[in-house]
Amino acid sequence: MNIVTYALEKMIPIAVQLNLTRQCNLRCIHCCVGKRNNGNGNGKNPHGTDSELTLPEIQKVLEQLAEAGCLLLTLSGGEVLFRKDLLDIIAYARRLNFAVKVFTNGTLLGKKEVEAFGKLHLQEVHISLYAAQAQVHDLISGVSGSWQKSMEGIRQLRQAGVAVKIKCAIMRQNLAEYRKVYDLALSLGADYGFDPIITARDDGNCDTLKLRIDQEDLRKILYDPIFQGNEKKSGEKENFACSLGAMSEEITCSAGHYICFISPEGDVTPCVQLPIRCGNVRTYDFNWIWRHSPEMLKIRQLRMKDIRGCNECRHLPWCARCPGLAFLEDGDLLGPSSAACWMAEAREQDVHINLAS
């Protein structure tokens, strides 16, 4: 029995993403954060930073996650380094034996943080880098000089022996750059990951979708030798646990089954991509939300047979449908996903070309 099968049987949330803040110092054009980020460049939460979980509240939640059996903890934002207590949060999580990943843009990393990350033995630090050229990256991040700061952060972490993964969202603005980012990652001794699925904002605004590359360019990317036989590096939205292992073909996805998400204000949802509020950790114990929330149970009861129009689709063998994207982009949790169709059609063409060559 593998870990996923065991987690499914025992209802264990083995991987949880906790976003610590909505504040950010960048203004990335494809950012999935909607109106809750006021867009004025400082990324302050319109509800006030006081609404973010405090350190004692986070420590209490971490204890509840440990009790529930969580193994993998991802800390993200916003920009996590806006939290002055970030190192205290990580240290507490490590004392509870979580494997910890940190998602950051790397621009605010200093000597103190780099040394602490090394001593705390993080599983990995993910840093977003959108190009090998500063001009292209800064155009996407919306802040001049951000590429240089991110690169310095990556170099410092690697020199300290910290595992780094460079993540690059592929869009029209940087399509010509992903190969250069790949070479750059290898030269720095870093892992890499590419994602062409630019998503809608979490408030339902779909303006970001116009940044997606066209399907012909998508097919070329999938046909690129650096992705052949290693699809985890491209083409799938990485939700911190999607690659844990094969899950039952009956369930729609891992959301609410062995992964979930907690917002900076304490709202629990089945996944960062699926903004269906199941409860708040300030009101209910996490374990109650995970095991008894009506919304979580409803998500958990969904099966592939409930998806309308997909089970007879000729693209099904190449489809990696995400219910969250279907919900955000198409407004229907159980309907076809335009993002999945876009990707599946390109994958099918890629396979046919491979078979013919």
Tab-separated table of C-alpha atoms in Angstrom:
chain	number	residue	atom	x	y	z
A	1	MET	CA	0.000	0.000	0.000
A	2	ASN	CA	1.495	3.361	-1.007
A	3	ILE	CA	1.237	6.565	0.991
A	4	VAL	CA	-1.604	8.009	-1.115
A	5	THR	CA	-3.753	4.902	-0.817
A	6	TYR	CA	-3.168	4.876	2.935
A	7	ALA	CA	-4.026	8.589	3.221
A	8	LEU	CA	-7.218	8.101	1.226
A	9	GLU	CA	-8.338	5.225	3.427
A	10	LYS	CA	-7.518	7.012	6.687
A	11	MET	CA	-8.557	10.523	5.538
A	12	ILE	CA	-5.127	12.001	6.258
A	13	PRO	CA	-4.186	15.447	4.853
A	14	ILE	CA	-0.620	14.494	4.085
A	15	ALA	CA	0.158	17.779	2.273
A	16	VAL	CA	-1.096	21.223	3.252
A	17	GLN	CA	-0.287	24.631	1.810
A	18	LEU	CA	-0.482	27.533	4.239
A	19	ASN	CA	-0.328	31.028	2.783
A	20	LEU	CA	1.036	33.358	5.422
A	21	THR	CA	0.287	36.764	3.885
A	22	ARG	CA	-1.202	38.554	0.896
A	23	GLN	CA	1.467	41.246	0.970
A	24	CYS	CA	3.976	41.258	-1.878
A	25	ASN	CA	6.621	43.607	-3.209
A	26	LEU	CA	6.086	42.580	-6.844
A	27	ARG	CA	3.217	43.204	-9.272
A	28	CYS	CA	3.393	40.123	-11.509
A	29	ILE	CA	1.075	40.479	-14.492
A	30	HIS	CA	-0.174	36.894	-14.171
A	31	CYS	CA	-0.670	36.885	-10.389
A	32	CYS	CA	-3.642	34.764	-9.316
A	33	VAL	CA	-4.490	37.058	-6.389
A	34	GLY	CA	-7.530	39.151	-7.243
A	35	LYS	CA	-9.145	42.179	-5.644
A	36	ARG	CA	-7.840	41.258	-2.231
A	37	ASN	CA	-4.523	42.634	-3.500
A	38	ASN	CA	-5.057	46.365	-4.059
A	39	GLY	CA	-2.586	46.449	-6.932
A	40	ASN	CA	-0.797	49.609	-5.786
A	41	GLY	CA	2.561	47.914	-5.624
A	42	ASN	CA	2.819	47.240	-1.900
A	43	GLY	CA	0.390	44.331	-1.977
A	44	LYS	CA	-1.160	45.236	1.366
A	45	ASN	CA	-4.270	43.362	2.328
A	46	PRO	CA	-7.308	45.714	2.005
A	47	HIS	CA	-8.751	43.917	5.044
A	48	GLY	CA	-5.675	44.974	7.016
A	49	THR	CA	-2.685	42.835	7.967
A	50	ASP	CA	-4.298	42.386	11.380
A	51	SER	CA	-6.625	39.859	9.738
A	52	GLU	CA	-3.706	37.537	9.030
A	53	LEU	CA	-3.209	34.641	11.427
A	54	THR	CA	-0.873	35.570	14.259
A	55	LEU	CA	2.155	33.516	15.239
A	56	PRO	CA	0.348	31.859	18.193
A	57	GLU	CA	-2.615	31.067	15.915
A	58	ILE	CA	-0.317	29.567	13.291
A	59	GLN	CA	1.490	27.499	15.898
A	60	LYS	CA	-1.859	26.153	17.099
A	61	VAL	CA	-2.839	25.275	13.518
A	62	LEU	CA	0.494	23.522	12.965
A	63	GLU	CA	-0.118	21.414	16.064
A	64	GLN	CA	-3.531	20.460	14.707
A	65	LEU	CA	-2.042	19.591	11.316
A	66	ALA	CA	0.552	17.379	12.983
A	67	GLU	CA	-2.199	15.663	14.957
A	68	ALA	CA	-4.113	15.071	11.706
A	69	GLY	CA	-1.088	13.326	10.183
A	70	CYS	CA	0.162	16.021	7.814
A	71	LEU	CA	3.706	15.371	6.581
A	72	LEU	CA	4.374	17.991	3.914
A	73	LEU	CA	3.925	21.686	4.678
A	74	THR	CA	4.264	24.393	2.029
A	75	LEU	CA	4.522	28.017	3.157
A	76	SER	CA	3.635	30.644	0.587
A	77	GLY	CA	2.040	34.076	0.116
A	78	GLY	CA	1.968	36.798	-1.218
A	79	GLU	CA	5.618	37.012	-0.367
A	80	VAL	CA	6.360	34.968	2.739
A	81	LEU	CA	9.314	37.134	3.725
A	82	PHE	CA	6.909	39.966	4.528
A	83	ARG	CA	6.196	37.949	7.657
A	84	LYS	CA	8.750	39.077	10.225
A	85	ASP	CA	8.050	35.875	12.149
A	86	LEU	CA	8.667	33.563	9.171
A	87	LEU	CA	11.745	31.939	10.694
A	88	ASP	CA	9.855	31.327	13.950
A	89	ILE	CA	7.044	29.680	11.963
A	90	ILE	CA	9.462	27.446	10.063
A	91	ALA	CA	11.367	26.517	13.217
A	92	TYR	CA	8.127	25.514	14.942
A	93	ALA	CA	7.071	23.459	11.928
A	94	ARG	CA	10.400	21.667	11.869
A	95	ARG	CA	10.106	20.883	15.595
A	96	LEU	CA	6.829	19.188	14.712
A	97	ASN	CA	8.727	17.172	12.068
A	98	PHE	CA	7.067	18.634	8.990
A	99	ALA	CA	8.963	18.507	5.720
A	100	VAL	CA	8.833	22.188	4.779
A	101	LYS	CA	8.875	23.904	1.395
A	102	VAL	CA	8.931	27.668	1.019
A	103	PHE	CA	7.633	29.553	-2.027
A	104	THR	CA	9.207	32.995	-2.451
A	105	ASN	CA	10.299	35.437	-5.133
A	106	GLY	CA	13.703	35.555	-3.437
A	107	THR	CA	14.108	39.322	-3.607
A	108	LEU	CA	13.985	39.860	0.159
A	109	LEU	CA	16.373	37.089	1.148
A	110	GLY	CA	19.233	38.242	3.345
A	111	LYS	CA	22.159	36.540	5.035
A	112	LYS	CA	20.066	35.849	8.140
A	113	GLU	CA	17.289	34.075	6.212
A	114	VAL	CA	19.682	32.107	4.015
A	115	GLU	CA	21.667	30.813	6.999
A	116	ALA	CA	18.459	29.933	8.852
A	117	PHE	CA	17.025	28.078	5.845
A	118	GLY	CA	20.182	25.973	5.775
A	119	LYS	CA	20.139	25.219	9.497
A	120	LEU	CA	16.427	24.382	9.437
A	121	HIS	CA	16.981	21.824	6.659
A	122	LEU	CA	14.139	22.896	4.400
A	123	GLN	CA	13.055	20.333	1.867
A	124	GLU	CA	13.223	22.918	-0.911
A	125	VAL	CA	12.869	26.615	-1.633
A	126	HIS	CA	10.932	27.503	-4.778
A	127	ILE	CA	11.814	30.801	-6.439
A	128	SER	CA	9.913	32.270	-9.376
A	129	LEU	CA	12.119	33.401	-12.261
A	130	TYR	CA	10.461	34.314	-15.527
A	131	ALA	CA	13.459	34.803	-17.795
A	132	ALA	CA	17.226	34.593	-18.063
A	133	GLN	CA	17.223	38.251	-19.044
A	134	ALA	CA	16.536	40.918	-16.443
A	135	GLN	CA	14.506	43.051	-18.826
A	136	VAL	CA	11.998	40.308	-19.625
A	137	HIS	CA	11.663	39.129	-16.029
A	138	ASP	CA	11.207	42.670	-14.690
A	139	LEU	CA	8.528	43.347	-17.313
A	140	ILE	CA	6.539	40.388	-15.976
A	141	SER	CA	7.223	41.052	-12.284
A	142	GLY	CA	6.355	44.732	-12.697
A	143	VAL	CA	9.358	45.861	-10.642
A	144	SER	CA	12.680	47.019	-12.076
A	145	GLY	CA	15.670	45.281	-10.520
A	146	SER	CA	13.685	42.274	-9.278
A	147	TRP	CA	15.559	39.801	-11.523
A	148	GLN	CA	18.898	40.791	-10.035
A	149	LYS	CA	17.581	40.402	-6.489
A	150	SER	CA	15.968	37.035	-7.227
A	151	MET	CA	19.179	35.778	-8.814
A	152	GLU	CA	21.197	36.897	-5.814
A	153	GLY	CA	18.793	35.043	-3.554
A	154	ILE	CA	19.160	31.864	-5.615
A	155	ARG	CA	22.954	32.075	-5.590
A	156	GLN	CA	23.079	32.649	-1.836
A	157	LEU	CA	20.820	29.673	-1.170
A	158	ARG	CA	22.812	27.367	-3.408
A	159	GLN	CA	26.085	28.478	-1.784
A	160	ALA	CA	24.523	27.607	1.575
A	161	GLY	CA	23.623	24.140	0.290
A	162	VAL	CA	19.863	24.787	0.243
A	163	ALA	CA	17.875	22.903	-2.411
A	164	VAL	CA	16.327	25.377	-4.852
A	165	LYS	CA	13.729	24.922	-7.543
A	166	ILE	CA	13.410	27.662	-10.152
A	167	LYS	CA	9.810	27.948	-11.297
A	168	CYS	CA	8.922	29.661	-14.538
A	169	ALA	CA	5.387	30.413	-15.653
A	170	ILE	CA	5.407	30.374	-19.455
A	171	MET	CA	3.373	33.080	-21.190
A	172	ARG	CA	3.443	35.103	-24.376
A	173	GLN	CA	5.863	37.599	-22.858
A	174	ASN	CA	8.604	35.043	-22.080
A	175	LEU	CA	7.995	32.171	-24.500
A	176	ALA	CA	11.479	32.579	-25.973
A	177	GLU	CA	13.078	32.442	-22.518
A	178	TYR	CA	12.157	29.087	-20.980
A	179	ARG	CA	15.069	27.214	-22.597
A	180	LYS	CA	17.454	29.855	-21.263
A	181	VAL	CA	15.915	29.516	-17.804
A	182	TYR	CA	16.446	25.752	-18.069
A	183	ASP	CA	20.148	26.267	-18.872
A	184	LEU	CA	20.445	28.821	-16.090
A	185	ALA	CA	18.908	26.455	-13.542
A	186	LEU	CA	21.350	23.699	-14.497
A	187	SER	CA	24.298	26.089	-14.221
A	188	LEU	CA	23.195	27.047	-10.709
A	189	GLY	CA	22.676	23.460	-9.584
A	190	ALA	CA	18.940	24.097	-9.144
A	191	ASP	CA	15.909	22.035	-10.056
A	192	TYR	CA	13.418	23.575	-12.481
A	193	GLY	CA	9.727	23.559	-13.341
A	194	PHE	CA	7.722	25.199	-16.093
A	195	ASP	CA	4.004	25.895	-16.211
A	196	PRO	CA	2.111	27.237	-19.242
A	197	ILE	CA	-1.257	27.130	-17.471
A	198	ILE	CA	-1.723	30.760	-16.522
A	199	THR	CA	-4.781	30.730	-14.268
A	200	ALA	CA	-7.678	33.057	-13.590
A	201	ARG	CA	-7.448	35.262	-10.525
A	202	ASP	CA	-8.962	33.864	-7.357
A	203	ASP	CA	-11.771	36.445	-7.490
A	204	GLY	CA	-12.925	35.024	-10.843
A	205	ASN	CA	-11.275	37.688	-13.017
A	206	CYS	CA	-10.116	35.952	-16.202
A	207	ASP	CA	-8.080	38.811	-17.702
A	208	THR	CA	-4.876	36.867	-17.048
A	209	LEU	CA	-5.917	34.122	-19.476
A	210	LYS	CA	-5.027	36.354	-22.427
A	211	LEU	CA	-1.383	35.883	-21.398
A	212	ARG	CA	-1.471	32.169	-22.284
A	213	ILE	CA	0.529	31.013	-25.267
A	214	ASP	CA	-1.390	29.609	-28.240
A	215	GLN	CA	-1.888	25.887	-28.657
A	216	GLU	CA	0.691	25.514	-31.417
A	217	ASP	CA	3.367	26.970	-29.162
A	218	LEU	CA	2.120	24.759	-26.337
A	219	ARG	CA	2.520	21.688	-28.540
A	220	LYS	CA	6.079	22.733	-29.406
A	221	ILE	CA	6.890	23.047	-25.720
A	222	LEU	CA	5.489	19.598	-24.961
A	223	TYR	CA	7.523	18.209	-27.876
A	224	ASP	CA	10.729	19.777	-26.541
A	225	PRO	CA	13.205	17.010	-25.570
A	226	ILE	CA	13.763	18.535	-22.133
A	227	PHE	CA	10.152	17.632	-21.288
A	228	GLN	CA	9.934	14.251	-22.978
A	229	GLY	CA	9.320	11.521	-20.413
A	230	ASN	CA	9.278	14.082	-17.620
A	231	GLU	CA	5.891	15.756	-17.711
A	232	LYS	CA	6.124	16.841	-14.109
A	233	LYS	CA	8.444	19.565	-15.398
A	234	SER	CA	5.804	21.049	-17.665
A	235	GLY	CA	2.149	21.185	-18.427
A	236	GLU	CA	0.605	20.603	-15.033
A	237	LYS	CA	-0.241	23.063	-12.304
A	238	GLU	CA	1.972	22.059	-9.393
A	239	ASN	CA	-0.177	21.944	-6.270
A	240	PHE	CA	2.598	20.819	-3.922
A	241	ALA	CA	1.345	17.225	-3.761
A	242	CYS	CA	0.053	16.328	-7.203
A	243	SER	CA	3.110	14.168	-7.883
A	244	LEU	CA	2.914	12.106	-4.685
A	245	GLY	CA	1.653	9.096	-6.563
A	246	ALA	CA	-1.177	7.574	-8.502
A	247	MET	CA	-4.547	8.013	-6.876
A	248	SER	CA	-7.824	6.234	-7.401
A	249	GLU	CA	-9.332	6.727	-10.831
A	250	GLU	CA	-12.681	7.188	-9.127
A	251	ILE	CA	-11.977	10.507	-7.385
A	252	THR	CA	-11.837	13.740	-9.372
A	253	CYS	CA	-8.494	14.922	-7.951
A	254	SER	CA	-6.469	15.049	-4.742
A	255	ALA	CA	-8.209	18.217	-3.440
A	256	GLY	CA	-9.929	17.524	-0.126
A	257	HIS	CA	-8.783	13.896	-0.176
A	258	TYR	CA	-5.170	14.193	0.925
A	259	ILE	CA	-4.330	17.845	0.296
A	260	CYS	CA	-5.856	21.161	1.309
A	261	PHE	CA	-5.122	24.871	1.590
A	262	ILE	CA	-5.278	27.433	4.397
A	263	SER	CA	-5.485	31.150	3.586
A	264	PRO	CA	-3.649	33.917	5.486
A	265	GLU	CA	-6.909	34.630	7.332
A	266	GLY	CA	-7.450	30.989	8.278
A	267	ASP	CA	-10.000	29.883	5.687
A	268	VAL	CA	-9.653	26.214	4.763
A	269	THR	CA	-10.362	25.176	1.161
A	270	PRO	CA	-9.845	21.807	-0.562
A	271	CYS	CA	-6.981	23.232	-2.641
A	272	VAL	CA	-5.327	26.540	-3.461
A	273	GLN	CA	-6.932	26.194	-6.909
A	274	LEU	CA	-10.385	25.433	-5.515
A	275	PRO	CA	-11.665	28.420	-3.467
A	276	ILE	CA	-14.630	26.748	-1.803
A	277	ARG	CA	-14.594	27.816	1.854
A	278	CYS	CA	-15.011	24.863	4.205
A	279	GLY	CA	-14.458	26.618	7.523
A	280	ASN	CA	-12.025	28.855	9.385
A	281	VAL	CA	-9.401	27.666	11.861
A	282	ARG	CA	-10.218	30.604	14.139
A	283	THR	CA	-13.706	29.186	14.584
A	284	TYR	CA	-13.203	25.437	14.270
A	285	ASP	CA	-10.411	22.994	14.969
A	286	PHE	CA	-8.690	22.020	11.713
A	287	ASN	CA	-9.459	18.367	12.286
A	288	TRP	CA	-13.186	19.100	12.548
A	289	ILE	CA	-13.093	21.063	9.291
A	290	TRP	CA	-11.136	18.321	7.539
A	291	ARG	CA	-13.366	15.475	8.708
A	292	HIS	CA	-16.802	17.033	9.191
A	293	SER	CA	-17.199	20.256	7.201
A	294	PRO	CA	-20.258	19.809	4.899
A	295	GLU	CA	-18.414	21.560	2.057
A	296	MET	CA	-15.351	19.351	2.421
A	297	LEU	CA	-17.485	16.218	2.555
A	298	LYS	CA	-19.347	17.297	-0.582
A	299	ILE	CA	-16.069	17.711	-2.473
A	300	ARG	CA	-14.872	14.360	-1.165
A	301	GLN	CA	-17.988	12.601	-2.464
A	302	LEU	CA	-17.446	13.694	-6.071
A	303	ARG	CA	-16.489	10.968	-8.520
A	304	MET	CA	-15.334	10.920	-12.116
A	305	LYS	CA	-18.750	9.667	-13.207
A	306	ASP	CA	-20.220	12.963	-11.953
A	307	ILE	CA	-18.214	15.026	-14.459
A	308	ARG	CA	-20.481	16.015	-17.320
A	309	GLY	CA	-19.306	15.586	-20.901
A	310	CYS	CA	-15.807	14.354	-20.111
A	311	ASN	CA	-16.044	10.592	-19.800
A	312	GLU	CA	-16.943	10.187	-23.491
A	313	CYS	CA	-14.434	12.768	-24.753
A	314	ARG	CA	-11.846	11.481	-27.229
A	315	HIS	CA	-9.184	13.577	-25.471
A	316	LEU	CA	-9.750	11.801	-22.135
A	317	PRO	CA	-6.546	9.678	-22.304
A	318	TRP	CA	-4.489	12.895	-22.420
A	319	CYS	CA	-6.589	14.927	-19.997
A	320	ALA	CA	-5.463	16.158	-16.578
A	321	ARG	CA	-8.624	18.038	-15.681
A	322	CYS	CA	-8.413	20.282	-12.619
A	323	PRO	CA	-11.784	20.877	-10.913
A	324	GLY	CA	-10.444	24.122	-9.486
A	325	LEU	CA	-9.642	25.548	-12.916
A	326	ALA	CA	-13.006	24.380	-14.231
A	327	PHE	CA	-14.657	26.183	-11.303
A	328	LEU	CA	-12.610	29.378	-11.638
A	329	GLU	CA	-12.534	29.714	-15.429
A	330	ASP	CA	-15.750	28.069	-16.547
A	331	GLY	CA	-17.910	28.472	-13.449
A	332	ASP	CA	-18.776	24.791	-13.192
A	333	LEU	CA	-17.089	22.373	-10.804
A	334	LEU	CA	-18.538	19.397	-12.673
A	335	GLY	CA	-18.387	20.672	-16.237
A	336	PRO	CA	-15.663	20.542	-18.892
A	337	SER	CA	-12.556	22.586	-18.232
A	338	SER	CA	-11.380	24.805	-21.072
A	339	ALA	CA	-7.836	24.712	-19.636
A	340	ALA	CA	-7.831	20.910	-19.560
A	341	CYS	CA	-9.206	20.708	-23.116
A	342	TRP	CA	-6.510	23.120	-24.323
A	343	MET	CA	-3.787	21.024	-22.741
A	344	ALA	CA	-5.232	17.618	-23.695
A	345	GLU	CA	-5.569	18.534	-27.371
A	346	ALA	CA	-1.936	19.639	-27.462
A	347	ARG	CA	-0.815	16.449	-25.701
A	348	GLU	CA	-2.732	14.311	-28.161
A	349	GLN	CA	-1.057	16.047	-31.095
A	350	ASP	CA	2.322	15.585	-29.414
A	351	VAL	CA	1.744	11.827	-28.992
A	352	HIS	CA	0.625	11.420	-32.602
A	353	ILE	CA	3.717	13.240	-33.840
A	354	ASN	CA	5.952	11.039	-31.689
A	355	LEU	CA	4.280	7.877	-33.011
A	356	ALA	CA	4.679	9.032	-36.612
A	357	SER	CA	8.355	9.944	-36.260
